[in-house]
Coordinates of C-alpha atoms and ligand atoms in Angstrom, one line a residue:
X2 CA 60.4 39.5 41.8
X3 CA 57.7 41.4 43.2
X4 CA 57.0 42.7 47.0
X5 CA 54.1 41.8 48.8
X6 CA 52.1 44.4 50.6
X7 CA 49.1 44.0 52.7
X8 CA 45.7 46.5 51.0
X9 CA 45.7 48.5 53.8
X10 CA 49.7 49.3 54.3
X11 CA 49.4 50.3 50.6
X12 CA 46.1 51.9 50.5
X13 CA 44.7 53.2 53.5
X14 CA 41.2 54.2 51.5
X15 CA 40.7 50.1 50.9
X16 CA 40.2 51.6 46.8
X17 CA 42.0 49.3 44.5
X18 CA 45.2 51.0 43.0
X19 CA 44.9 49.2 39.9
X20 CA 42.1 47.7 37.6
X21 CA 42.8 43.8 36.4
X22 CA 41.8 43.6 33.0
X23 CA 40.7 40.2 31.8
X24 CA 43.8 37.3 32.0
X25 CA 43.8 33.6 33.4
X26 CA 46.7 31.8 34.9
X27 CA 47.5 28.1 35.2
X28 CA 50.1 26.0 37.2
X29 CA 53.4 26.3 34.7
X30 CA 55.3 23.8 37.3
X31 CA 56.0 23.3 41.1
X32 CA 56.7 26.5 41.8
X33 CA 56.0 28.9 38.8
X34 CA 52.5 30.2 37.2
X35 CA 51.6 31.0 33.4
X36 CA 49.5 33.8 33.5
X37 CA 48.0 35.2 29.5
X38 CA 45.3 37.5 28.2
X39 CA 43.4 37.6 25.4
X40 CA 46.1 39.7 23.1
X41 CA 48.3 36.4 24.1
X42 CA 50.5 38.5 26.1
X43 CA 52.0 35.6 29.2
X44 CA 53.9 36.5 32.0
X45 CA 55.4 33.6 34.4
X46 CA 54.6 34.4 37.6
X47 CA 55.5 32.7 41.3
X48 CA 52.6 32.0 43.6
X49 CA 53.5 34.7 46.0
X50 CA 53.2 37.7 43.2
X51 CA 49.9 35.8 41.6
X52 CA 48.3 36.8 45.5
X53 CA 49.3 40.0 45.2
X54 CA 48.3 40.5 42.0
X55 CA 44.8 39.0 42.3
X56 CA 44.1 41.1 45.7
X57 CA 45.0 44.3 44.4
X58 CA 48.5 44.2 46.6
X59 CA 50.8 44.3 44.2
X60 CA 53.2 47.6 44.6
X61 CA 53.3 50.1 41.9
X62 CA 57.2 50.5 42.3
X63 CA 57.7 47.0 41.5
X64 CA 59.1 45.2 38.2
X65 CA 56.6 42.9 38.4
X66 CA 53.6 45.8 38.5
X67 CA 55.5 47.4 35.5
X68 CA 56.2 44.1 33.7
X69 CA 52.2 43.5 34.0
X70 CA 51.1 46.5 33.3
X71 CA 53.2 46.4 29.8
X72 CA 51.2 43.4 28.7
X73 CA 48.1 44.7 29.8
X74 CA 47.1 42.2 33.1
X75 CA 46.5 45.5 34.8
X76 CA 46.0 49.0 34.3
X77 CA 46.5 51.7 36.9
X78 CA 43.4 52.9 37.9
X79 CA 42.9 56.6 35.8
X80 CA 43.8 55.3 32.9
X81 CA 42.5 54.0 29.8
X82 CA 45.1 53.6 27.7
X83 CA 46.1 49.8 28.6
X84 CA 43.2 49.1 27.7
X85 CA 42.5 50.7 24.1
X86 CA 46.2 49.0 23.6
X87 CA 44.8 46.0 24.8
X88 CA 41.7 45.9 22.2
X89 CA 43.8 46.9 19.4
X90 CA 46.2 44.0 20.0
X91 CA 43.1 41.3 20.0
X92 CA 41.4 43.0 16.7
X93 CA 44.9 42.5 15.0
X94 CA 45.1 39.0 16.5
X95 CA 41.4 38.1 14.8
X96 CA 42.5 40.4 11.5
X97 CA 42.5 37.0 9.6
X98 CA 39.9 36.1 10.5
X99 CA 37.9 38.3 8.0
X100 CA 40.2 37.3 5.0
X101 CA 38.3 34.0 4.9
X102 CA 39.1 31.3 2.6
X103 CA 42.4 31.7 1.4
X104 CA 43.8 27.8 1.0
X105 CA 41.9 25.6 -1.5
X106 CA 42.7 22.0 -1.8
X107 CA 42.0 20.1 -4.9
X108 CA 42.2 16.4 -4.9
X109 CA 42.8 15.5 -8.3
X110 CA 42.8 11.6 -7.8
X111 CA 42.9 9.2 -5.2
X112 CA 45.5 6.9 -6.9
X113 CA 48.3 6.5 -5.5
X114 CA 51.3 4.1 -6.8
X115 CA 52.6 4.2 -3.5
X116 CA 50.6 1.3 -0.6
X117 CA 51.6 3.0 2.7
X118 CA 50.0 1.8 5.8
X119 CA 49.6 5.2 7.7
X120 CA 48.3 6.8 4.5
X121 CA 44.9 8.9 5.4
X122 CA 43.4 9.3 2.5
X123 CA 42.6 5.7 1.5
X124 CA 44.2 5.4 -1.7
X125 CA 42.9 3.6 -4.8
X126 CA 45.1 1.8 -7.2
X127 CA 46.7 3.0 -10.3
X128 CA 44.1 1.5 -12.8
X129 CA 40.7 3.1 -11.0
X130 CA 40.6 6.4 -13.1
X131 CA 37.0 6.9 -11.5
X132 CA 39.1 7.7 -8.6
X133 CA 40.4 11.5 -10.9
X134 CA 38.6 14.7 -10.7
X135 CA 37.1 15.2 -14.0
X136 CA 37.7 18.7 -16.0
X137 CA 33.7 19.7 -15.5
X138 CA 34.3 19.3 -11.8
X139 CA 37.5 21.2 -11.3
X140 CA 35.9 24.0 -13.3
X141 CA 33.2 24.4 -10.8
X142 CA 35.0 24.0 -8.2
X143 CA 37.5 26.8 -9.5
X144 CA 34.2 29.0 -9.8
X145 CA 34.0 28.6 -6.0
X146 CA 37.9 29.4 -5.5
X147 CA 37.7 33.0 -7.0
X148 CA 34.2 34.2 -5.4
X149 CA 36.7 33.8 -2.3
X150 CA 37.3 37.1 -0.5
X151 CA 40.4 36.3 0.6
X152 CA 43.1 38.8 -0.1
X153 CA 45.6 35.8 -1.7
X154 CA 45.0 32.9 -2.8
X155 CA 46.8 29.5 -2.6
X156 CA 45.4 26.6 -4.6
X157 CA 47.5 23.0 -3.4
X158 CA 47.1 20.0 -5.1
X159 CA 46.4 16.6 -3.3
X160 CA 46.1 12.5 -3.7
X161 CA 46.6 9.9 -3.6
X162 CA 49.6 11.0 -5.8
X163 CA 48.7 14.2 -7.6
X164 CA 50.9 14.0 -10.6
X165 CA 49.3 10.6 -12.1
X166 CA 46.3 13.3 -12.8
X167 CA 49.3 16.0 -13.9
X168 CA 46.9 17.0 -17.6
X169 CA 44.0 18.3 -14.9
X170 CA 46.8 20.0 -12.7
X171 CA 48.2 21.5 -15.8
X172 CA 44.3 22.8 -16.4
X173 CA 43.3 24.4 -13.6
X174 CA 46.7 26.1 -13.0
X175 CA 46.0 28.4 -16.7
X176 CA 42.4 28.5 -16.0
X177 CA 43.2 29.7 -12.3
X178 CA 45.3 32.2 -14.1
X179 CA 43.5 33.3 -16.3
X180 CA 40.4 34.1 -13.9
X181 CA 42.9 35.7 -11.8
X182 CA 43.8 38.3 -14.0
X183 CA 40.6 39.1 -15.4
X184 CA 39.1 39.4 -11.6
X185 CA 42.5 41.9 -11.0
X186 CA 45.1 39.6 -10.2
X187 CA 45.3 38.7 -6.6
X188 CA 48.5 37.2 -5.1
X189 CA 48.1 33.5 -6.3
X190 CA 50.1 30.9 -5.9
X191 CA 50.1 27.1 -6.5
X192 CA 51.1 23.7 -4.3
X193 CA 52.2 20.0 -5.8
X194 CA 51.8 17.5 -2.7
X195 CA 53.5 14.6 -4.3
X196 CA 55.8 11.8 -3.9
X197 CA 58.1 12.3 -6.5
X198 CA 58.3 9.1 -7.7
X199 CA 56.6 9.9 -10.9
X200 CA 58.2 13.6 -11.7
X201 CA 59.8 14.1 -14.8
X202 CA 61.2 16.9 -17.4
X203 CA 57.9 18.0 -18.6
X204 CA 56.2 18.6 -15.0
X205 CA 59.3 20.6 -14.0
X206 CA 59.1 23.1 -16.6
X207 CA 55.7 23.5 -16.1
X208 CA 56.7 23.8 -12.8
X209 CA 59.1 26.5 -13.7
X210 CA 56.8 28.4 -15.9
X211 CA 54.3 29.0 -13.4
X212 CA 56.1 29.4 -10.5
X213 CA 54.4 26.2 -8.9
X214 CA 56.1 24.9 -5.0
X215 CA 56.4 21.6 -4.5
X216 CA 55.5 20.0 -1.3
X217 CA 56.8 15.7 -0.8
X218 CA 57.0 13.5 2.0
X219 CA 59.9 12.3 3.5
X220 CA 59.9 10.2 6.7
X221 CA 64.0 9.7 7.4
X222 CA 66.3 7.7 6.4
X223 CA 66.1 5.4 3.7
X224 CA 65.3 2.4 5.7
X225 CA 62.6 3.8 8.0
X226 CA 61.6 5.8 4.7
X227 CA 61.0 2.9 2.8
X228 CA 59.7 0.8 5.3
X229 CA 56.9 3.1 6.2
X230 CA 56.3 3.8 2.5
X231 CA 56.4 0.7 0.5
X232 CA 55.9 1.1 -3.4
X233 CA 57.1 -1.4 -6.0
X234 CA 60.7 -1.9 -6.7
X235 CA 60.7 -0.7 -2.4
X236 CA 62.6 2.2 -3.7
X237 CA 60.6 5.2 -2.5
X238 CA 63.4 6.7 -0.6
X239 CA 65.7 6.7 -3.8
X240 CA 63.1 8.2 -6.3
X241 CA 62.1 11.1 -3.7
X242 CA 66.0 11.8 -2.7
X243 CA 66.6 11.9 -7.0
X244 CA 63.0 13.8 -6.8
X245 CA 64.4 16.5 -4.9
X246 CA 67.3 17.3 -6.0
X247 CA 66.1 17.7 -9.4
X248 CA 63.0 19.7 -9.1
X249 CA 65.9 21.9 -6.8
X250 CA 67.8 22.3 -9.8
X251 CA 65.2 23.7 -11.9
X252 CA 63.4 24.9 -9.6
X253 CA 65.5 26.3 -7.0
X254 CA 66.2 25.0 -4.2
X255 CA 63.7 27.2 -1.7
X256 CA 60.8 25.9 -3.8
X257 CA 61.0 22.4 -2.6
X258 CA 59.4 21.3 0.8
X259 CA 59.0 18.2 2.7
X260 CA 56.9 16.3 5.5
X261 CA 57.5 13.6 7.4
X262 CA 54.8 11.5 9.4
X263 CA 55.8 9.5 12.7
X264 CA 55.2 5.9 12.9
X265 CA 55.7 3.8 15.6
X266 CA 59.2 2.7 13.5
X267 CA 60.2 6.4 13.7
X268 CA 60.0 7.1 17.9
X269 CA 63.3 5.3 18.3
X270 CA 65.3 7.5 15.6
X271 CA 64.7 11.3 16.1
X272 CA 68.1 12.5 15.6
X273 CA 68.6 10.1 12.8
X274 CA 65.4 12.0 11.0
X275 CA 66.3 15.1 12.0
X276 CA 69.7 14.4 10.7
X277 CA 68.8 13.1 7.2
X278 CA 66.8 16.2 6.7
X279 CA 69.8 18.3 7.3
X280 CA 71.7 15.9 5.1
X281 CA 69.4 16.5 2.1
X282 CA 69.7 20.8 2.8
X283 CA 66.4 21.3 4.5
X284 CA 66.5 24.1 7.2
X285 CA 63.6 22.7 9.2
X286 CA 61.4 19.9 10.0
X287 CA 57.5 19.4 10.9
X288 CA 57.9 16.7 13.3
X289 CA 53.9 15.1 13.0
X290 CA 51.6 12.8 14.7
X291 CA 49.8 10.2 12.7
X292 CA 46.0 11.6 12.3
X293 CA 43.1 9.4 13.1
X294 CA 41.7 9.0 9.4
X295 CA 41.7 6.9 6.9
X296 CA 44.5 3.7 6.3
X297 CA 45.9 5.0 9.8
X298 CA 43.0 3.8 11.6
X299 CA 42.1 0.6 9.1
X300 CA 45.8 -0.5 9.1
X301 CA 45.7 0.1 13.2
X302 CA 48.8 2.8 12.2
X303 CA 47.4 5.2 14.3
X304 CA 47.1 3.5 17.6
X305 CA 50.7 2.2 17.4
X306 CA 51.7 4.6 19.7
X307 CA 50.0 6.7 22.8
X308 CA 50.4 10.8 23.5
X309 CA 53.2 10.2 26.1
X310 CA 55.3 8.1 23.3
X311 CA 55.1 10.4 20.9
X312 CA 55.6 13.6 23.0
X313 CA 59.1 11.9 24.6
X314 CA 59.6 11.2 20.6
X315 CA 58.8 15.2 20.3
X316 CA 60.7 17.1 22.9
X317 CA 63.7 14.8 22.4
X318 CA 64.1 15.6 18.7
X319 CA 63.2 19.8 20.1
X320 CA 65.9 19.2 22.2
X321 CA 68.6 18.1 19.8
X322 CA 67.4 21.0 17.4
X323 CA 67.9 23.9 19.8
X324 CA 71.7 21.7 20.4
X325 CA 71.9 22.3 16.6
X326 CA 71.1 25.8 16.9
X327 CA 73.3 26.7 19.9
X328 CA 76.4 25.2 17.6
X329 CA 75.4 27.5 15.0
X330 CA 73.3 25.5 12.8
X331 CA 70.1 27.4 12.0
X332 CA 67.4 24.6 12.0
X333 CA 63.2 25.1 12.7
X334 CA 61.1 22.6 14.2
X335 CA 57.9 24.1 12.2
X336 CA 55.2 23.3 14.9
X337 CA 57.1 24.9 17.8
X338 CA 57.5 27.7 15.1
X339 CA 53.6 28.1 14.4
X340 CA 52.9 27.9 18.3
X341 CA 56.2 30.7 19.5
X342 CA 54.8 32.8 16.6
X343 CA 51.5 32.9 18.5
X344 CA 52.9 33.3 21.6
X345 CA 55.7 36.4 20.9
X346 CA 53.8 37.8 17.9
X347 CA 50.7 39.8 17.7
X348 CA 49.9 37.8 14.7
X349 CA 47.8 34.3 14.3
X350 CA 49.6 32.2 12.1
X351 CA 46.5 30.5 10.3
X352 CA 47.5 27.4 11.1
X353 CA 43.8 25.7 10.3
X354 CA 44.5 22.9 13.8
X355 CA 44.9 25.7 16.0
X356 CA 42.5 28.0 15.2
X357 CA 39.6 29.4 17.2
X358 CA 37.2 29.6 15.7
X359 CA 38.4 26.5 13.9
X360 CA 40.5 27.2 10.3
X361 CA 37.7 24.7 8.6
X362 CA 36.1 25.8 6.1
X363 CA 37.4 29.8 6.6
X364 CA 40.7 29.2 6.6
X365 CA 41.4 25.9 4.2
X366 CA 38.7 23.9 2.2
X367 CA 38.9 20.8 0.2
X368 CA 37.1 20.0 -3.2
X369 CA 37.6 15.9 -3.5
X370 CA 38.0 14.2 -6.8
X371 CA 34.2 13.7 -7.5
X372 CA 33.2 17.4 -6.6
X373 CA 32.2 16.9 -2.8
X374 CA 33.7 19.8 -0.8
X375 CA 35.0 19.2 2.9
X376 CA 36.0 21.1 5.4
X377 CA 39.3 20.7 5.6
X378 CA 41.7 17.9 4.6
X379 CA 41.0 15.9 7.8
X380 CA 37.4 15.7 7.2
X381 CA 37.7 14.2 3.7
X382 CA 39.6 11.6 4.7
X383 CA 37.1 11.1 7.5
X384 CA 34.4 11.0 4.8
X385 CA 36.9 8.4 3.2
X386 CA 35.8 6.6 6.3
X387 CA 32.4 7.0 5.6
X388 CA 31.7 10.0 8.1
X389 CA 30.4 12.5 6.3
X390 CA 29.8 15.1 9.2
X391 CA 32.2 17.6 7.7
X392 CA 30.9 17.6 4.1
X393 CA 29.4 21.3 3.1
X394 CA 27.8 20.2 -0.3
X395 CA 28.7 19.7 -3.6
X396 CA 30.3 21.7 -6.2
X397 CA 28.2 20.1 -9.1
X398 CA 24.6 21.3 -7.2
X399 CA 25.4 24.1 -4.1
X400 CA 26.6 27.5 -4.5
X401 CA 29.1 29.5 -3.1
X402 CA 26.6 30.8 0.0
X403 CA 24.8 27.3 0.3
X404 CA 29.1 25.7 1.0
X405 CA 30.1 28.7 3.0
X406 CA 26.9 29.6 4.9
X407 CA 25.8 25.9 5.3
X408 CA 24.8 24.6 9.1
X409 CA 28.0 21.9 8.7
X410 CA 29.9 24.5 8.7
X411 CA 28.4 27.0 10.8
X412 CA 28.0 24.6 13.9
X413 CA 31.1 23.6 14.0
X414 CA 32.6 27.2 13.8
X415 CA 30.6 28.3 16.5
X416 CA 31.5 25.8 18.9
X417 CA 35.1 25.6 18.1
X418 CA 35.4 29.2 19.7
X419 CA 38.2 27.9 22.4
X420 CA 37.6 30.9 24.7
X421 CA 34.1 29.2 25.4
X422 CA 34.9 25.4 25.5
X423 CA 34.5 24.1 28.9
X424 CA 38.7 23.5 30.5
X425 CA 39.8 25.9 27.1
X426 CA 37.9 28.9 28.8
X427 CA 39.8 28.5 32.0
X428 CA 42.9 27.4 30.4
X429 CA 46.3 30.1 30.1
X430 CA 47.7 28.3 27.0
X431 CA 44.0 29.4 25.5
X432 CA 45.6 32.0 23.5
X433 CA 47.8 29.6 21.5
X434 CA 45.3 26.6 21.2
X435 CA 42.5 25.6 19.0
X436 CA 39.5 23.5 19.0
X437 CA 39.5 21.3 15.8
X438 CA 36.7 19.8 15.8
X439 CA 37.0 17.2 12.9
X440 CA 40.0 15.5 15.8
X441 CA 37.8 15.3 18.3
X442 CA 34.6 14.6 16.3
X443 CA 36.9 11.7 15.1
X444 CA 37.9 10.3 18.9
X445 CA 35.3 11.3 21.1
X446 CA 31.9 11.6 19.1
X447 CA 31.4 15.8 19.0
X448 CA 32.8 19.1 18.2
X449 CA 33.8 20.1 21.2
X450 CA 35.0 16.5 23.1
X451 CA 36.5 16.3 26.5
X452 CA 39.6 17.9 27.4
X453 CA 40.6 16.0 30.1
X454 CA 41.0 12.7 28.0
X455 CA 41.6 14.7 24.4
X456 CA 44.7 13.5 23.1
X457 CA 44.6 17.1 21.3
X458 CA 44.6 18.8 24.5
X459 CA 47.0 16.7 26.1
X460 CA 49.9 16.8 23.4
X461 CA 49.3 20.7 22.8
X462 CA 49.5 21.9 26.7
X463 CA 52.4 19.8 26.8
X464 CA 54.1 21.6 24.2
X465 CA 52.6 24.5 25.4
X466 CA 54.4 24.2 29.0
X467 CA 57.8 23.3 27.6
X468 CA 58.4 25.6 25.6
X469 CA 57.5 28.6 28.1
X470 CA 59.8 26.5 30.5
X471 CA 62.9 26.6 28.2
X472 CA 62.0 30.1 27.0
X473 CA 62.1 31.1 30.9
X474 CA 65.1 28.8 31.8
X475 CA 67.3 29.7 28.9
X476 CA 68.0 32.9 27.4
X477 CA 69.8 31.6 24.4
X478 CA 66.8 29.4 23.8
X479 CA 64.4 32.5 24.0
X480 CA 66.7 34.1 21.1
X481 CA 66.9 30.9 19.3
X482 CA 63.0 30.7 19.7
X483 CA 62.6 34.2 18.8
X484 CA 63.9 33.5 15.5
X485 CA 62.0 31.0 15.4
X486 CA 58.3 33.1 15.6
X487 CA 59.3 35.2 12.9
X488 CA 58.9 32.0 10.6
X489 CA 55.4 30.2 12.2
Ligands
SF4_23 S1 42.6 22.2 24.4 FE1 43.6 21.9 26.3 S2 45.5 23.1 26.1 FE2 44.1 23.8 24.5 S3 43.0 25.6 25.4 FE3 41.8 23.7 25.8 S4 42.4 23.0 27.8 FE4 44.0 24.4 27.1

């Protein structure tokens, strides 16, 4: 690696032959430092070349100095370039940032055919229609969708299961269109979050007509699939496997997604999820924590299992994906994809749990069944919990700068800013973190909470660490994980 030199063999003047620009650095392992800056440029570093670098010793003629200098850690000392470069790389980085709102979430019911025991969104049963979003209320809260600046728009339906209110889907899909076009038509496009279970002919050439993705949840196999989500007749597994493959057909088979949550059932099994997702032609997976909301907490689903279980659950289902990949089967584990993009990419992803400021509100917001508007997704099914910290008004009584420009909102934003978080503002992995504030808000009382004992923190700088460490360790696994950015 690099040479060390003492300041005055290199410089007999005592000036500093090089100016640091701003960067942190924290342990990486035994031996090995991750240093970053604020474009979310890293460098691993030993201890020995970390010295030199902090003392102004490191040698000009060195790879190192030139490797640093690249990603802007230091610049020599008559030049500005390195550091216009390095300005121009954060601005793009925070681009999104003043697109605003671009994902809108409507809950059209909270019943749900399906009883599972980590759901969090505390369903309601089939025959509670008081639990549907009425037509009045989805035309407000469409009102609010298009005074959105956001240069596209996605509008995603949500339950309990969306298509038992498929009429008031059907509604605000050719209303959303038709506002669309007569504002200048935006890029728009449209989610179904559903189960499946209840699809039929009909909904699929809807579907079809409008172009419409479908998003469903599939846990694994059909034992651990049914077992987490019990429905009458215990056949989930069947109708969303039958599900699939017809929307594919008239669909296509691209259009069709799926999620997967992990219960305590699932830790033993990674390979065998993994596996039944390749089985049914996906070409990645979002291995996911349970969330602390809703049924998950009630049903005592979501402290089934600690950080350290799920994170061996985790790495060891990373670790037979990249196996998959070095045989020549191309297969993404999403979340390592969102975090790689952010770390070999100039660009955010917009991923709203790792954005900082926070994605609530700016980057995704929720209007629930009976017109309240949330934050995000997480803090609705807090309020299903009867916390209503993260509720920014009411689509029936607020306006569009009362939601957006609201205090519940604002605070929040401002303190989710990682870069100034206590531990976040010394932290390397800064760069590719977030704050979200709903989580800790949730677990530890405020919007900020406590690193040391966050459970956010702890499962993210995990992740963090190994995947710099395979990157570093294994050059097929940086190509593999190169791929991988391009899709986070
Ligand atoms: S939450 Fe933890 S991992 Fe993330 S920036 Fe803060 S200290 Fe680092």
């Amino acid at each position: 690696m690099s040479k060390f030199r003492p300041l005055a063999a290199f410089d007999q003047s005592g000036a500093a032959p090089y100016t640091l620009l701003p960067f942190r650095f924290t342990r990486l392992d035994r031996d090995r430092y991750v240093a970053s800056n604020m474009a979310g440029e890293y460098a691993v570093l030993d201890r020995t070349t970390v010295e030199a670098l902090v003392k102004h010793q490191l040698a000009s003629d060195t790879n190192a100095y030139r490797d640093l200098a690249s990603r802007h850690f230091l610049i020599d000392a008559d030049s500005s370039v390195g550091r216009d470069l390095l300005a121009l790389k954060v601005r793009t980085r925070l681009s999104r940032l003043s697109e605003f709102t671009g994902l809108h979430i409507f809950v059209v019911t909270l019943r749900c055919e399906h009883s599972c025991p980590y759901c969090q969104v505390s369903r309601q049963s089939m025959d509670t229609e008081a639990f549907d979003m009425t037509l009045n209320t989805a035309n407000r809260a469409l009102d609010l969708v298009f005074r959105s600046p956001a240069p596209h728009l996605k509008i995603e339906f949500q339950g309990g299961e969306s298509l038992l209110n498929f009429p008031l889907i059907r509604h605000i899909i050719v209303r959303a269109k038709k506002i669309n076009a007569a504002q200048g038509d935006r890029p728009l496009q449209f989610v179904i979050a559903t189960n499946l279970a209840l699809i039929d002919d009909e909904m699929l050439a809807f579907a079809k007509e409008h172009d419409i993705l479908i998003s469903t949840s599939l846990d694994g196999p059909a034992d651990l699939h049914n077992c987490n989500r019990p429905r009458p007749g215990r056949d989930s597994y069947e109708r969303t496997i039958a599900g699939i493959e017809k929307a594919r057909r008239v669909l296509g088979h691209d259009r069709v997604g799926a999620l997967m949550t992990t219960t305590k059932e699932s830790l033993r099994q990674p390979r065998a999820i993994i596996d039944e997702y390749i089985r049914q032609g996906f070409d990645s997976i979002f291995l996911r924590p349970l969330s602390p909301y809703g049924f998950a907490v009630k049903t005592k689903s979501y402290a089934a299992y600690d950080v350290s279980s799920w994170l061996a659950f985790y790495f060891k289902g990373l670790s037979y994906i990249i196996e998959l990949n070095r045989q020549g089967q191309r297969f993404v584990e999403s979340y390592a994809a969102i975090i790689l993009s952010k770390i070999l990419t100039p660009f955010s992803s917009g991923y709203v749990d790792l954005g900082s400021p926070a994605g609530i509100g700016i980057g995704a917001v929720v209007y629930n069944y009976n017109g309240a508007v949330y934050a995000s997704d997480e803090a609705r099914m807090l309020a299903e919990m009867h916390d209503e910290t993260f509720k920014l008004g009411d689509v029936h009584t607020a306006s569009y700068e009362d939601i957006f420009l609201s205090d519940r909102l604002l605070d929040p934003l401002e303190e989710s800013v990682a870069l100034s978080v206590p531990m976040c503002s010394d932290c390397a992995f800064e760069p590719y973190c977030g704050a979200d504030p709903v989580f800790h808000h949730a677990t530890q009382g405020d919007y900020v909470g406590r690193k040391p004992t966050s459970a956010f923190c702890q499962r993210n700088m995990a992740i963090f660490r190994h995947l710099i460490r395979l990157m570093e360790d294994d050059p097929e696994v940086r190509l593999i994980f190169r791929s991988w950015a391009s899709r986070g």
